[in-house]
Structure formats: structure tokens, C-alpha cells
Amino acid sequence: MLGNQAKAGIAMYRERQVVDMKKGNVIGDNSIDTIYITAEKTPDSPFWVNIMIVVQDGRTNQYTQIPLKQNQGYNPTLFLGDFTGDRVEDIMVVMDTGGSGGMLHAYVFAYRGSQFRPLFDSDVFNDLFKYRVFYLDYYKAQVNSYTTNQKFIIDLTTRGRQYLSEIYYPNGKLKKPSKDLFPDFQVFTRSTLTAMAPANYWLTRTSPASITPTGSVMCRPQ
């Protein structure tokens, strides 16, 4: 539940709703800031439009709006984490596009020079980084990144029973050999979001990983 002060602070969004909220030190002055996702919900649909991040400074109570390049989607959610190793939490927002391939948009913002600056953009990432995917036995997939010349192993057990039953027998063996890219497979999902970031987006915060590139352990949102 939002307090009266928080409700008053976002009263300017009379047609908007608070979709998600997190608290953390994102500005770096050791105060506890409040971060919201606000959006407008389309009638009789879980689809959200005009999605925006709003940050309330825990020290000054001032509000800052962070617009998003792609601001429409399903299930917009927040994650706070120190992606750069400076001991200040950064803001990540993830939203599903609703397509059959599990596509999503994701953005990370860091507070730099008295303003929030983009640190990661999934659309730019997908344009720059090319990869090939092979399904393996026992609910795993191998991702070969041509850009970084790395191999990744992805745990597919979270993809859902119906999805997996189309590819695997009940004993975990593939129904047919995997020799090429599967176009319906989306590497860039919520659970694998931070695993294949380019060098200037490389994550230093350690948490449980579902992808393990050779010689590295990357983190993912929980």
C-alpha cells in the first residue's frame, strides 16, 4: 500500500496507475529512494501503455521522471541492483511484448552527473550481438555468441511444461537432433537478461545464475 504522501506525490498521474514499486539507494546519497513504474492500462486487457519510471528522492522528496524508448507492453516490473560495482543500486525495468517468442524490452538506468542515464538497452543489445542456439538433452540449450566468441549454457526448466513437451521426451531426451538455430527460441528472457551483456554493460554483482559462460558467472534478477 502507498502512503498518503506517496499518493499525493504522484497525483499528477490522474489517469495512471502504479504498476510496481521498489525502495533502494539509487541516487547514491545513502537515503532510501522510492522507485515506481507508472502506466495506463488499456480497457479489458493486461496491456499497459505510456509506461514510465518515477523516482522519489528519499532526501528531498522530489520526483524525477524517466521516459522509456519502448513504453508499451505486458507485466512491466522493476529490479534494483548494483550493475556497475559502485555500491549504488541501478534501476532495471523489464516488460514483455506479448509475442509468441517471449520477446521483451529491458532498460537499465544509473544515476550519473545529477541525472539518470541509460546503462543498458535491450534493443541496442539485440542489434549488436548475434548468436546461434542449439537445444541439448536434459532441458538445456547452448548459445554461441559470434560477437564475443563465447558459449553459454542455459537452463530451460523454467520455460514451462507445454513448451518443453514440444521439444523433449519425458526423460529429458530431445525428440529430434538440434543442428541449427531455432527461430522461436528467445535467448533474451527475464531469467537470462543480464547474462550476455557487452563489456561496458558487464555486471559485477553476484547472485544465482541460470547461464554460465565459460570462466564467468553472471547474475540475473530474482
Coordinates of C-alpha atoms in Angstrom, one line a residue, residues 43-173:
P43 CA -9.6 -1.4 -21.1
D44 CA -10.3 -5.1 -20.5
S45 CA -6.7 -6.0 -21.2
P46 CA -3.4 -6.6 -19.3
F47 CA -1.6 -4.5 -21.8
W48 CA 0.0 -1.3 -20.4
V49 CA 0.7 1.9 -22.3
N50 CA 2.7 5.1 -21.6
I51 CA 4.9 3.2 -19.2
M52 CA 7.3 5.4 -17.2
I53 CA 9.8 5.2 -14.3
V54 CA 9.3 7.7 -11.5
V55 CA 11.9 8.2 -8.8
Q56 CA 11.2 9.9 -5.5
D57 CA 14.4 11.2 -3.9
G58 CA 14.5 9.9 -0.3
R59 CA 16.3 13.0 0.9
T60 CA 14.5 15.8 -0.9
N61 CA 11.2 14.1 -1.7
Q62 CA 11.5 15.5 -5.2
Y63 CA 10.2 13.4 -8.2
T64 CA 12.1 12.6 -11.4
Q65 CA 10.5 11.0 -14.5
I66 CA 12.5 8.6 -16.6
P67 CA 10.8 8.1 -20.0
L68 CA 11.3 4.8 -21.9
K69 CA 12.0 4.3 -25.6
Q70 CA 9.6 1.4 -25.8
N71 CA 6.8 2.3 -23.4
Q72 CA 4.1 -0.3 -24.1
G73 CA 3.9 -3.9 -23.0
Y74 CA 2.8 -6.6 -20.6
N75 CA 3.9 -7.2 -17.0
P76 CA 6.3 -4.2 -16.5
T77 CA 8.5 -4.9 -13.5
L78 CA 11.3 -3.3 -11.6
F79 CA 14.6 -4.7 -10.4
L80 CA 17.2 -2.8 -8.3
G81 CA 20.8 -3.9 -8.3
D82 CA 24.4 -2.6 -8.4
F83 CA 25.2 -3.4 -12.0
T84 CA 28.4 -1.3 -12.1
G85 CA 30.1 -2.1 -8.8
D86 CA 29.9 1.4 -7.4
R87 CA 27.8 0.3 -4.4
V88 CA 24.8 2.3 -5.7
E89 CA 21.7 0.5 -6.9
D90 CA 20.7 0.9 -10.6
I91 CA 17.2 0.6 -12.0
M92 CA 16.2 -2.1 -14.4
V93 CA 12.7 -2.2 -16.0
V94 CA 11.6 -5.2 -18.0
M95 CA 8.3 -5.7 -19.9
D96 CA 7.0 -8.4 -22.1
T97 CA 6.0 -7.6 -25.7
G98 CA 3.3 -10.3 -25.8
G99 CA 4.7 -12.1 -28.8
S100 CA 4.8 -15.9 -29.1
G101 CA 8.7 -15.9 -28.9
G102 CA 8.8 -14.5 -25.4
M103 CA 10.3 -11.2 -26.6
L104 CA 10.8 -8.4 -24.1
H105 CA 12.1 -4.9 -23.7
A106 CA 14.6 -4.1 -20.9
Y107 CA 16.4 -1.0 -19.8
V108 CA 18.9 -0.2 -17.1
F109 CA 19.4 3.3 -15.8
A110 CA 22.2 4.6 -13.5
Y111 CA 22.5 7.9 -11.6
R112 CA 25.4 9.8 -13.1
G113 CA 26.1 13.6 -13.0
S114 CA 22.9 14.5 -11.2
Q115 CA 20.6 12.6 -13.6
F116 CA 19.6 9.1 -14.6
R117 CA 21.4 7.9 -17.7
P118 CA 20.8 4.8 -19.8
L119 CA 23.2 2.0 -19.0
F120 CA 21.6 -0.8 -21.0
D121 CA 19.1 -1.1 -23.8
S122 CA 17.9 -4.5 -24.9
D123 CA 17.0 -3.2 -28.4
V124 CA 20.6 -2.0 -29.0
F125 CA 21.9 -5.2 -27.5
N126 CA 19.9 -7.4 -29.9
D127 CA 21.1 -5.3 -32.8
L128 CA 24.8 -5.6 -31.9
F129 CA 25.0 -9.2 -30.6
K130 CA 24.4 -12.1 -32.9
Y131 CA 24.1 -15.7 -31.6
R132 CA 23.1 -19.2 -32.6
V133 CA 21.1 -21.5 -30.4
F134 CA 21.2 -25.4 -30.1
Y135 CA 18.9 -27.4 -27.9
L136 CA 20.7 -30.0 -25.8
D137 CA 19.4 -33.1 -23.9
Y138 CA 18.1 -32.7 -20.4
Y139 CA 16.4 -29.3 -20.8
K140 CA 19.4 -27.2 -21.7
A141 CA 20.4 -25.0 -24.7
Q142 CA 23.8 -23.9 -25.9
V143 CA 24.1 -20.4 -27.1
N144 CA 27.1 -19.5 -29.3
S145 CA 27.8 -15.7 -29.4
Y146 CA 29.5 -14.7 -32.6
T147 CA 30.2 -11.2 -31.3
T148 CA 32.1 -12.3 -28.1
N149 CA 33.2 -15.7 -29.3
Q150 CA 31.7 -17.2 -26.1
K151 CA 29.5 -20.2 -25.4
F152 CA 26.7 -20.2 -22.9
I153 CA 24.6 -23.0 -21.4
I154 CA 21.0 -22.1 -20.5
D155 CA 18.8 -24.0 -18.1
L156 CA 15.4 -24.4 -19.8
T157 CA 13.5 -25.9 -16.9
T158 CA 11.6 -22.6 -16.2
R159 CA 10.2 -22.4 -19.7
G160 CA 7.0 -24.3 -18.8
R161 CA 5.8 -27.9 -19.4
Q162 CA 3.9 -27.2 -22.6
Y163 CA 6.9 -25.5 -24.3
L164 CA 9.3 -28.3 -23.2
S165 CA 7.0 -31.1 -24.2
E166 CA 7.2 -30.0 -27.8
I167 CA 11.0 -30.4 -27.8
Y168 CA 11.7 -33.2 -25.2
Y169 CA 10.6 -36.6 -24.3
P170 CA 9.6 -37.1 -20.6
N171 CA 13.0 -38.5 -19.9
G172 CA 14.7 -35.2 -21.0
K173 CA 16.0 -36.5 -24.3

